[in-house]
Coordinates of C-alpha atoms in Angstrom, one line a residue:
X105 CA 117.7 63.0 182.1
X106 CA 117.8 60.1 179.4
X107 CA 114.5 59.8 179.2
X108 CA 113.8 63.6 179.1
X109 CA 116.4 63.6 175.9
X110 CA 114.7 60.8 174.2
X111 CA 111.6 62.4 174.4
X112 CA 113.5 65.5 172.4
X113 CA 115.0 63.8 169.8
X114 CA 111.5 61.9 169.1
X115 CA 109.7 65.4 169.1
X116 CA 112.3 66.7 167.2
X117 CA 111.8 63.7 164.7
X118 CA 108.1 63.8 164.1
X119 CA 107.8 67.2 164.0
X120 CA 111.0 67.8 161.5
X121 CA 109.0 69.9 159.1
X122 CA 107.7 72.4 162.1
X123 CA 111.5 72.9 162.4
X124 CA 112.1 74.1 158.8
X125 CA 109.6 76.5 158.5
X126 CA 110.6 77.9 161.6
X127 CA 114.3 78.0 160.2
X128 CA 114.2 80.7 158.1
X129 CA 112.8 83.2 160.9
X130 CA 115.3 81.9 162.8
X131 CA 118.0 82.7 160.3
X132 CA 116.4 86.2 160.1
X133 CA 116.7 86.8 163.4
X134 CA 120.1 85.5 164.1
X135 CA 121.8 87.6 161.2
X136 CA 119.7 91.0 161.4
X137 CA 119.2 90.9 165.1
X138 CA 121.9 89.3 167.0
X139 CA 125.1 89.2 164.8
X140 CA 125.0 92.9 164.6
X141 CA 125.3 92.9 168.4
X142 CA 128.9 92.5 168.4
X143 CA 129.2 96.0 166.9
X144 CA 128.0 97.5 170.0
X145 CA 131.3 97.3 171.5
X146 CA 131.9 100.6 169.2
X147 CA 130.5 102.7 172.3
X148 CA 133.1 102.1 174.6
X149 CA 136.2 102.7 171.6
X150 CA 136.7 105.6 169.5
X151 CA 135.8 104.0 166.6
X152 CA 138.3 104.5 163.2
X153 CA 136.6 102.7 159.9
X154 CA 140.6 101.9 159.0
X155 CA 141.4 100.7 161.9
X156 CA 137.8 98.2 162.3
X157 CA 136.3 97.4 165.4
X158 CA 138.9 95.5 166.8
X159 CA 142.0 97.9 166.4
X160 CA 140.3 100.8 167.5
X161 CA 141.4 102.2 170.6
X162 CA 139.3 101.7 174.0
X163 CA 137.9 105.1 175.4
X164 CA 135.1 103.5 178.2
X165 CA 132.5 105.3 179.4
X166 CA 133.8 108.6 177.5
X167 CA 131.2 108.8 174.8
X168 CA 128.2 108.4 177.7
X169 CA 129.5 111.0 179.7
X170 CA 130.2 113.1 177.2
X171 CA 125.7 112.4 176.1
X172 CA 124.8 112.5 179.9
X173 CA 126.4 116.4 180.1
X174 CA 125.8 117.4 177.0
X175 CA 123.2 120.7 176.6
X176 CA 120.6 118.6 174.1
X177 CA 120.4 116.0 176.3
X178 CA 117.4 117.0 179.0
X179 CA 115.8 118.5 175.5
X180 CA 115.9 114.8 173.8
X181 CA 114.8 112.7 176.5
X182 CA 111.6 115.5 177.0
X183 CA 110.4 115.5 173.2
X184 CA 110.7 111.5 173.0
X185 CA 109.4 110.9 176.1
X186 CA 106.2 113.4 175.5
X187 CA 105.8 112.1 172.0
X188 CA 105.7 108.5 173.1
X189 CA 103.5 109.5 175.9
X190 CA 101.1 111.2 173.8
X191 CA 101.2 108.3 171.3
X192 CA 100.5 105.8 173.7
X193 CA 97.9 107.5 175.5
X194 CA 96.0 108.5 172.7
X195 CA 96.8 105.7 170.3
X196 CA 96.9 102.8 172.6
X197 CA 92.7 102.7 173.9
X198 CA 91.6 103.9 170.7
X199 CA 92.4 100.3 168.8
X200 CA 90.2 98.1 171.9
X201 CA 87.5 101.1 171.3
X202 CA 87.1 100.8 167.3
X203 CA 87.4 96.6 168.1
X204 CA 84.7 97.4 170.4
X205 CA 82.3 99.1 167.9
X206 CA 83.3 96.9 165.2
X207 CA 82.4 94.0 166.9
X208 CA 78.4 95.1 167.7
X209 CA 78.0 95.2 163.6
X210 CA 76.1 92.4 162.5
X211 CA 78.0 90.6 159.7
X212 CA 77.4 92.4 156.4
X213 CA 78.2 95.4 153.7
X214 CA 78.3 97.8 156.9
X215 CA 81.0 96.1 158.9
X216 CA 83.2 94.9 155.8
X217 CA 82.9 98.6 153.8
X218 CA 84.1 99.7 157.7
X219 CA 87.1 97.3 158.4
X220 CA 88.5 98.5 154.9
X221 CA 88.1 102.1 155.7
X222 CA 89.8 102.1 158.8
X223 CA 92.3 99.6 157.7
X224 CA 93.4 100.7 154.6
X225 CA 95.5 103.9 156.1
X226 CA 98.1 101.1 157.2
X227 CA 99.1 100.9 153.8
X228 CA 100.3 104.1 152.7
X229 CA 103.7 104.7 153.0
X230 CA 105.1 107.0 155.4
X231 CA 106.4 109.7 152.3
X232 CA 102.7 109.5 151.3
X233 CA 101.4 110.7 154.9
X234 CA 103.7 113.1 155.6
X235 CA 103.1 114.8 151.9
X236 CA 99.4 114.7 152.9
X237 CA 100.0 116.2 156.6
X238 CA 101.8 119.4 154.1
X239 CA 99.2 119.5 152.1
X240 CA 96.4 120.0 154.7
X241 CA 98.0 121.8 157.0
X242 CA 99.6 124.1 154.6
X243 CA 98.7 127.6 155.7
X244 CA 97.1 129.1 152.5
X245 CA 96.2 126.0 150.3
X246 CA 95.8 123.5 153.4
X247 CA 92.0 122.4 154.2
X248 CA 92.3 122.7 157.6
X249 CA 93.3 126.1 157.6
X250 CA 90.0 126.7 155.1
X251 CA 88.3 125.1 158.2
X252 CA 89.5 127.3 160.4
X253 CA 89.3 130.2 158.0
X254 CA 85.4 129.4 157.8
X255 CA 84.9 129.5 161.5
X256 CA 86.5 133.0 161.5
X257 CA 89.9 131.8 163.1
X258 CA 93.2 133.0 161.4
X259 CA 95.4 130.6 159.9
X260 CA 98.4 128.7 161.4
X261 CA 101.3 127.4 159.9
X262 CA 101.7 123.9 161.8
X263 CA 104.5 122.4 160.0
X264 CA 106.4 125.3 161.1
X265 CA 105.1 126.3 165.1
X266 CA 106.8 123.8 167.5
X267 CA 103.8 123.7 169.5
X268 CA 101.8 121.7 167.3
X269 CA 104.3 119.0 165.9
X270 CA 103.4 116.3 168.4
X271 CA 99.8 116.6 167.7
X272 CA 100.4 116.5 163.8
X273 CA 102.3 113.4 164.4
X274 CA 100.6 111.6 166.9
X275 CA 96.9 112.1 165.2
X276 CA 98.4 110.9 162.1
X277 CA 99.7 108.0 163.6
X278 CA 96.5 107.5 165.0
X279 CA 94.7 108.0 161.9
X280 CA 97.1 105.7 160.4
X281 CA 97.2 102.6 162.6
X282 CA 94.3 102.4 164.7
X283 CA 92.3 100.0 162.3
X284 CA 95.0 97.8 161.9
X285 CA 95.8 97.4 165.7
X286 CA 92.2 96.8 166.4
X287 CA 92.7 93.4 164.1
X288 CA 94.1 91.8 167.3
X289 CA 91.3 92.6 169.1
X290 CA 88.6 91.9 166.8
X291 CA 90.7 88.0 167.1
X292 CA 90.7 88.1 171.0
X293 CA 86.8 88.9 170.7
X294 CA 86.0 86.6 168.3
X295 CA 86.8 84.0 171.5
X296 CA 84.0 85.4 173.3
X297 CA 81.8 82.4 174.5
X298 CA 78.2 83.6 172.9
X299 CA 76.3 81.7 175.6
X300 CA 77.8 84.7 178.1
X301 CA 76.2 87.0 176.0
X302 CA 72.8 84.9 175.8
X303 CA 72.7 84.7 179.4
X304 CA 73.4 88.1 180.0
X305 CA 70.1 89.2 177.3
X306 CA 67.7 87.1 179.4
X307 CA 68.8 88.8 182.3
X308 CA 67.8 92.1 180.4
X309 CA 71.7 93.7 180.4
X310 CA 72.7 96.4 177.7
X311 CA 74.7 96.3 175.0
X312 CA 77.0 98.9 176.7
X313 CA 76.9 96.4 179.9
X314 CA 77.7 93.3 178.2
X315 CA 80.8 95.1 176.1
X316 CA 81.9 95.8 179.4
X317 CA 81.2 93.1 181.5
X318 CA 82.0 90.3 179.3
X319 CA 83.7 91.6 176.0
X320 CA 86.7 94.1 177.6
X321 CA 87.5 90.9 180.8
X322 CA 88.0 88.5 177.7
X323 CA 90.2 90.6 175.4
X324 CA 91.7 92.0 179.0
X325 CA 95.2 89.5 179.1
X326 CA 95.3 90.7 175.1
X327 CA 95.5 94.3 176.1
X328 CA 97.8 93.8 179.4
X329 CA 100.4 92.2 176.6
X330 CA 100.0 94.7 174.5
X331 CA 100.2 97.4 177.1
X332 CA 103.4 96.3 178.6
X333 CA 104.7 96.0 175.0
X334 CA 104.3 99.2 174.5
X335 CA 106.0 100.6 177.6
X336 CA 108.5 98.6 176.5
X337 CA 109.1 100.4 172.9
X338 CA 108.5 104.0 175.3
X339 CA 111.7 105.9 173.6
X340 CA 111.4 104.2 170.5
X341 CA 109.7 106.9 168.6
X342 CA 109.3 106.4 164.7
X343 CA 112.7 108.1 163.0
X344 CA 111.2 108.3 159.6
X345 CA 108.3 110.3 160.2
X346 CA 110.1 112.6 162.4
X347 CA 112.8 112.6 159.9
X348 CA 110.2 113.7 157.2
X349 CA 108.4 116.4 159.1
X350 CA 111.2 117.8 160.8
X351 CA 112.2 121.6 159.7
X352 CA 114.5 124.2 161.3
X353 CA 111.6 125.9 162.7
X354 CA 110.0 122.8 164.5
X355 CA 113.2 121.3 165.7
X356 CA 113.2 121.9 169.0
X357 CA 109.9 120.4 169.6
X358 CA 111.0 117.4 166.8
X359 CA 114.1 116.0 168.1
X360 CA 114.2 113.1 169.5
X361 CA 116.4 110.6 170.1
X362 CA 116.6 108.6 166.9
X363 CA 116.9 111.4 165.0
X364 CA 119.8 112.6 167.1
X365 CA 121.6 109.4 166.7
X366 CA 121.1 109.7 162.8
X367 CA 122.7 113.0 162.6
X368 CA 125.3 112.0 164.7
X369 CA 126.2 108.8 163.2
X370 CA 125.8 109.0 159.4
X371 CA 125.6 112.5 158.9
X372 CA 128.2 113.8 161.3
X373 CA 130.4 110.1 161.3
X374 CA 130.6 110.1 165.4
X375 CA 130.0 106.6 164.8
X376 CA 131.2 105.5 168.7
X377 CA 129.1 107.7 169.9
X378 CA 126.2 107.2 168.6
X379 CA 126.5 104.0 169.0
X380 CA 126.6 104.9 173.3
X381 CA 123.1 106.9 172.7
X382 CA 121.2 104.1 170.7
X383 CA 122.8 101.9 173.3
X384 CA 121.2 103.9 176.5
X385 CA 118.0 104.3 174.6
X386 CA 117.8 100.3 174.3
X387 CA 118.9 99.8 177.8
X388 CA 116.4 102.0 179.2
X389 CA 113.4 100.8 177.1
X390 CA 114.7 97.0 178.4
X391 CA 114.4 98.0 181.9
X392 CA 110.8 99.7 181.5
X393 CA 109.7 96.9 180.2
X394 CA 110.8 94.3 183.1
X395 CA 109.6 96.7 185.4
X396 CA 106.2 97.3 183.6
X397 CA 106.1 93.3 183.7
X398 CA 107.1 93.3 187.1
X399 CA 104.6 95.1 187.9
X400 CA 101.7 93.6 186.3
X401 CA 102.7 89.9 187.0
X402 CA 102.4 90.9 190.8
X403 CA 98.7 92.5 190.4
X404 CA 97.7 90.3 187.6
X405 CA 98.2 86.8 186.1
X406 CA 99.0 88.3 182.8
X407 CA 102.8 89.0 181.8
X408 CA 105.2 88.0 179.1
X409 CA 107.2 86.1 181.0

């Protein structure tokens, strides 16, 4: 045990300056991310701003109850859970695909003009994207309605049919993010031992066969990680996009959990309980994701933990 806390403080003392720049994240994290934890205790009071935290009265499970019979609540869970669903199974292969293609370019104009064209939709702000998804679906001015005009269809108003809001958001978010989530790919494949694919030439295999018989095993742990943090984020579906596109007439395809908990909390000040939603929405996306981990860390040697 002495030993084992010698060795510390030595490591600790040649490798101060590791420390410091780790401090600030750490700082971050402890401020933003776990000293707001103590407010959670909100969920099980009927919270009063003038009385604080402390003084307001104790009410127990009454808030979640009240969530778990409440009419909206089968309607929540179904529009975040098929949103996220969509998302992820659209969104999720389509980043290993483009790192895929990317990755047969030879180094050049081509590849580099490519990265930046499928990378640079990260950057726009979310206001920018949703004023674009207005614009183009809009059903007189909108181009895709021109498209579908042209083709002798008739033209729909998306914004405003329920039917269509999860594939407006979820091809935007696709459109979006899909070059920038391939980055960690294109890193994972840049670890690809060449000689692999030099053997795999003189023995006369395809491109197609070495992707898949040397590339996807290689980035394979990458995309396990990746995959079970996903599951883990299942009901946390982006609030300011929804936010944004959300109209009366979409609403009951649009609401979602996050959004309920903002109308709830700072809109309508039922502060307690929203506090008990956002609460069971991080409690559920905890134990997806260490059963998803579970899961994989039994059939594979690849988990978080």
């Amino acid at each position: 045990m002495k030993t084992k806390k010698k060795f510390s403080s030595k490591r600790l003392k040649n490798s101060w300056q590791l420390y410091i720049f780790l401090l600030p994240a750490f700082l971050f994290f402890l401020v933003f991310c776990y000293e707001p934890m103590y407010g959670v205790i909100i969920a099980w009071k009927d919270y009063n701003p003038s009385l604080g935290i402390l003084g307001s009265p104790w009410v127990g499970w009454k808030h979640f109850i009240d969530f778990f019979h409440s009419y909206f609540f089968w309607d929540l869970i179904k529009n975040t859970l098929g949103i996220s669903v969509y998302s992820l199974v659209v969104g999720f292969p389509l980043p290993i695909i483009l790192a895929l293609s990317l990755n047969e370019l030879k180094d050049g104009f081509g590849k580099k003009f490519a990265q930046t064209i499928t990378y640079a939709p990260n950057f726009i702000s979310v206001v920018v994207i949703v004023g674009m998804i207005v614009a183009f679906a809009n059903p007189s001015t909108g181009m895709i309605n021109h498209v579908i005009e042209f083709f002798g269809g008739k033209p729909i108003n998306f914004m405003e049919d329920p039917k269509w809001f999860k594939t407006l958001y979820v091809l935007s978010n696709v459109w979006q993010s899909t070059g920038w989530s391939s980055v960690i790919y294109m890193a994972a494949l840049s670890g690809v031992d060449m000689q692999l694919h030099e053997a795999a030439m003189i023995d006369g295999a395809s491109r197609l066969q070495r992707a898949w018989h040397i590339n996807i095993p290689t980035i394979m742990p990458t995309i396990i990680i990746l995959l079970i943090m996903s599951m883990g984020n299942l009901l946390n579906v982006g609030f300011e996009k929804i936010i944004l596109m959300q109209n009366p007439l979409n609403q009951e395809a649009s609401d979602v959990i996050s959004t309920f908990v903002y109308r709830a909390g700072l809109v309508g000040g039922q502060y307690s309980f929203a506090s008990a939603i956002g609460l069971f929405n991080s409690v559920i996306n905890s134990i997806i994701l260490i059963v998803v981990n579970g899961i994989t860390k039994r059939y594979s040697e690849n988990s978080l933990w």
